[in-house]
PDB file of C-alpha atoms in Angstrom:
ATOM      1  CA  ASP A 329    -140.093   4.729 -37.529  1.00 94.00           C
ATOM      2  CA  VAL A 330    -137.801   3.031 -39.745  1.00 97.00           C
ATOM      3  CA  LEU A 331    -140.559   3.849 -42.836  1.00 97.00           C
ATOM      4  CA  THR A 332    -141.163   7.489 -42.210  1.00 97.00           C
ATOM      5  CA  ASP A 333    -136.919   8.055 -41.087  1.00 97.00           C
ATOM      6  CA  ILE A 334    -135.820   7.319 -44.615  1.00 97.00           C
ATOM      7  CA  CYS A 335    -138.779   8.829 -46.373  1.00 97.00           C
ATOM      8  CA  SER A 336    -137.282  11.622 -44.760  1.00 98.00           C
ATOM      9  CA  ILE A 337    -133.700  11.523 -45.718  1.00 97.00           C
ATOM     10  CA  ILE A 338    -135.544  10.681 -49.398  1.00 98.00           C
ATOM     11  CA  ASN A 339    -137.725  13.449 -49.365  1.00 98.00           C
ATOM     12  CA  SER A 340    -134.208  15.656 -48.460  1.00 98.00           C
ATOM     13  CA  ALA A 341    -131.891  14.745 -51.118  1.00 98.00           C
ATOM     14  CA  ARG A 342    -133.757  14.497 -53.035  1.00 97.00           C
ATOM     15  CA  ASP A 343    -135.495  18.166 -52.605  1.00 97.00           C
ATOM     16  CA  TYR A 344    -131.697  19.204 -52.213  1.00 97.00           C
ATOM     17  CA  ALA A 345    -130.697  17.449 -55.719  1.00 97.00           C
ATOM     18  CA  PHE A 346    -133.303  19.505 -56.978  1.00 96.00           C
ATOM     19  CA  GLN A 347    -132.549  22.731 -55.321  1.00 95.00           C
ATOM     20  CA  SER A 348    -128.774  22.078 -56.304  1.00 96.00           C
ATOM     21  CA  VAL A 349    -129.528  21.866 -60.400  1.00 96.00           C
ATOM     22  CA  ASN A 350    -131.893  25.170 -60.258  1.00 94.00           C
ATOM     23  CA  ILE A 351    -129.221  27.008 -58.898  1.00 90.00           C
ATOM     24  CA  ALA A 352    -127.137  25.432 -61.187  1.00 94.00           C
ATOM     25  CA  LEU A 353    -129.517  26.655 -64.260  1.00 94.00           C
ATOM     26  CA  VAL A 354    -129.745  30.006 -62.854  1.00 91.00           C
ATOM     27  CA  GLU A 355    -126.310  30.301 -63.105  1.00 90.00           C
ATOM     28  CA  ARG A 356    -125.803  28.573 -66.265  1.00 95.00           C
ATOM     29  CA  ASN A 357    -128.167  30.881 -68.006  1.00 94.00           C
ATOM     30  CA  TRP A 358    -126.937  34.320 -66.418  1.00 91.00           C
ATOM     31  CA  LEU A 359    -123.216  33.350 -67.894  1.00 91.00           C
ATOM     32  CA  ILE A 360    -124.734  32.685 -71.446  1.00 94.00           C
ATOM     33  CA  GLY A 361    -126.214  35.793 -71.361  1.00 92.00           C
ATOM     34  CA  TYR A 362    -122.738  37.124 -70.052  1.00 89.00           C
ATOM     35  CA  ARG A 363    -121.423  36.186 -72.775  1.00 91.00           C
ATOM     36  CA  ILE A 364    -123.279  37.086 -75.433  1.00 90.00           C
ATOM     37  CA  ALA A 365    -123.556  40.119 -75.054  1.00 88.00           C
ATOM     38  CA  GLU A 366    -119.238  40.305 -74.323  1.00 86.00           C
ATOM     39  CA  GLU A 367    -119.266  39.109 -78.070  1.00 84.00           C
ATOM     40  CA  GLU A 368    -121.971  41.612 -78.913  1.00 79.00           C
ATOM     41  CA  LEU A 369    -119.796  44.310 -77.442  1.00 70.00           C
ATOM     42  CA  LYS A 370    -117.396  43.616 -80.049  1.00 71.00           C
ATOM     43  CA  GLY A 371    -119.454  43.964 -83.432  1.00 56.00           C
ATOM     44  CA  GLU A 372    -119.443  47.413 -85.548  1.00 54.00           C
ATOM     45  CA  GLY A 373    -123.163  47.297 -85.615  1.00 53.00           C
ATOM     46  CA  ARG A 374    -124.728  45.956 -82.580  1.00 59.00           C
ATOM     47  CA  ALA A 375    -128.585  45.107 -83.010  1.00 58.00           C
ATOM     48  CA  ASP A 376    -127.446  43.540 -86.482  1.00 65.00           C
ATOM     49  CA  TYR A 377    -124.373  41.918 -85.426  1.00 62.00           C
ATOM     50  CA  GLY A 378    -125.920  40.279 -81.949  1.00 66.00           C
ATOM     51  CA  THR A 379    -129.172  38.936 -83.759  1.00 77.00           C
ATOM     52  CA  GLU A 380    -127.211  36.983 -86.208  1.00 85.00           C
ATOM     53  CA  ILE A 381    -124.835  36.551 -83.436  1.00 88.00           C
ATOM     54  CA  ILE A 382    -128.164  34.581 -81.543  1.00 92.00           C
ATOM     55  CA  LYS A 383    -129.015  32.844 -84.927  1.00 92.00           C
ATOM     56  CA  LYS A 384    -125.708  31.022 -85.497  1.00 93.00           C
ATOM     57  CA  LEU A 385    -125.513  30.320 -81.788  1.00 95.00           C
ATOM     58  CA  SER A 386    -129.099  28.702 -81.707  1.00 96.00           C
ATOM     59  CA  LYS A 387    -128.447  26.898 -84.463  1.00 96.00           C
ATOM     60  CA  GLU A 388    -125.286  24.400 -83.116  1.00 97.00           C
ATOM     61  CA  LEU A 389    -126.769  24.699 -79.608  1.00 97.00           C
ATOM     62  CA  LYS A 390    -130.084  22.814 -80.873  1.00 97.00           C
ATOM     63  CA  GLU A 391    -127.822  20.669 -82.507  1.00 96.00           C
ATOM     64  CA  GLU A 392    -125.532  19.766 -79.864  1.00 96.00           C
ATOM     65  CA  TYR A 393    -128.575  20.169 -76.984  1.00 97.00           C
ATOM     66  CA  GLY A 394    -131.768  20.431 -78.349  1.00 95.00           C
ATOM     67  CA  LYS A 395    -134.595  22.653 -78.308  1.00 94.00           C
ATOM     68  CA  SER A 396    -134.440  24.471 -74.909  1.00 94.00           C
ATOM     69  CA  PHE A 397    -131.466  26.473 -76.560  1.00 97.00           C
ATOM     70  CA  ASP A 398    -133.462  28.263 -79.498  1.00 96.00           C
ATOM     71  CA  ALA A 399    -132.556  31.748 -80.237  1.00 95.00           C
ATOM     72  CA  ARG A 400    -135.856  32.896 -78.023  1.00 96.00           C
ATOM     73  CA  ASN A 401    -134.243  31.383 -74.899  1.00 96.00           C
ATOM     74  CA  LEU A 402    -130.722  32.667 -75.694  1.00 96.00           C
ATOM     75  CA  TYR A 403    -132.367  35.884 -75.060  1.00 94.00           C
ATOM     76  CA  TYR A 404    -133.979  35.634 -72.566  1.00 95.00           C
ATOM     77  CA  PHE A 405    -130.685  34.394 -70.929  1.00 94.00           C
ATOM     78  CA  LEU A 406    -129.132  37.271 -72.233  1.00 92.00           C
ATOM     79  CA  ASN A 407    -131.719  39.820 -70.665  1.00 91.00           C
ATOM     80  CA  PHE A 408    -131.558  37.982 -67.996  1.00 90.00           C
ATOM     81  CA  ARG A 409    -127.651  39.102 -67.759  1.00 89.00           C
ATOM     82  CA  LYS A 410    -128.449  42.839 -68.439  1.00 85.00           C
ATOM     83  CA  MET A 411    -131.324  42.566 -65.689  1.00 85.00           C
ATOM     84  CA  TYR A 412    -129.114  41.609 -62.673  1.00 81.00           C
ATOM     85  CA  CYS A 413    -125.189  42.285 -62.436  1.00 74.00           C
ATOM     86  CA  LYS A 414    -123.082  38.906 -61.211  1.00 66.00           C
ATOM     87  CA  ARG A 415    -123.116  40.847 -57.385  1.00 66.00           C
ATOM     88  CA  CYS A 416    -126.592  40.345 -57.716  1.00 68.00           C
ATOM     89  CA  LEU A 417    -127.054  37.026 -59.337  1.00 62.00           C
ATOM     90  CA  TYR A 418    -124.942  35.606 -56.235  1.00 65.00           C
ATOM     91  CA  LEU A 419    -126.874  37.522 -53.847  1.00 63.00           C
ATOM     92  CA  LEU A 420    -129.975  35.744 -55.782  1.00 61.00           C
ATOM     93  CA  LEU A 421    -127.889  32.306 -55.387  1.00 59.00           C
TER      94      LEU A 421
END
């Protein structure tokens, strides 16, 4: 039946879109964590320097992109990057 086929097409496309967005967000979060980690390693007093980087980034990113980029989430991104090496990330995706 035509309606069933069209509903199936719509549902498949929707599911594919959700999956694609989820993959992009995982990769984005890992890359943000990677970039923060790179910047942290340049600092002399690493712990204090890292905290300041995250505070500053959070303030600027929240203004541009909203509350999803608060300091807590940036720490999550950083920890996510530390937990999964780049090779492991691509295996997950």
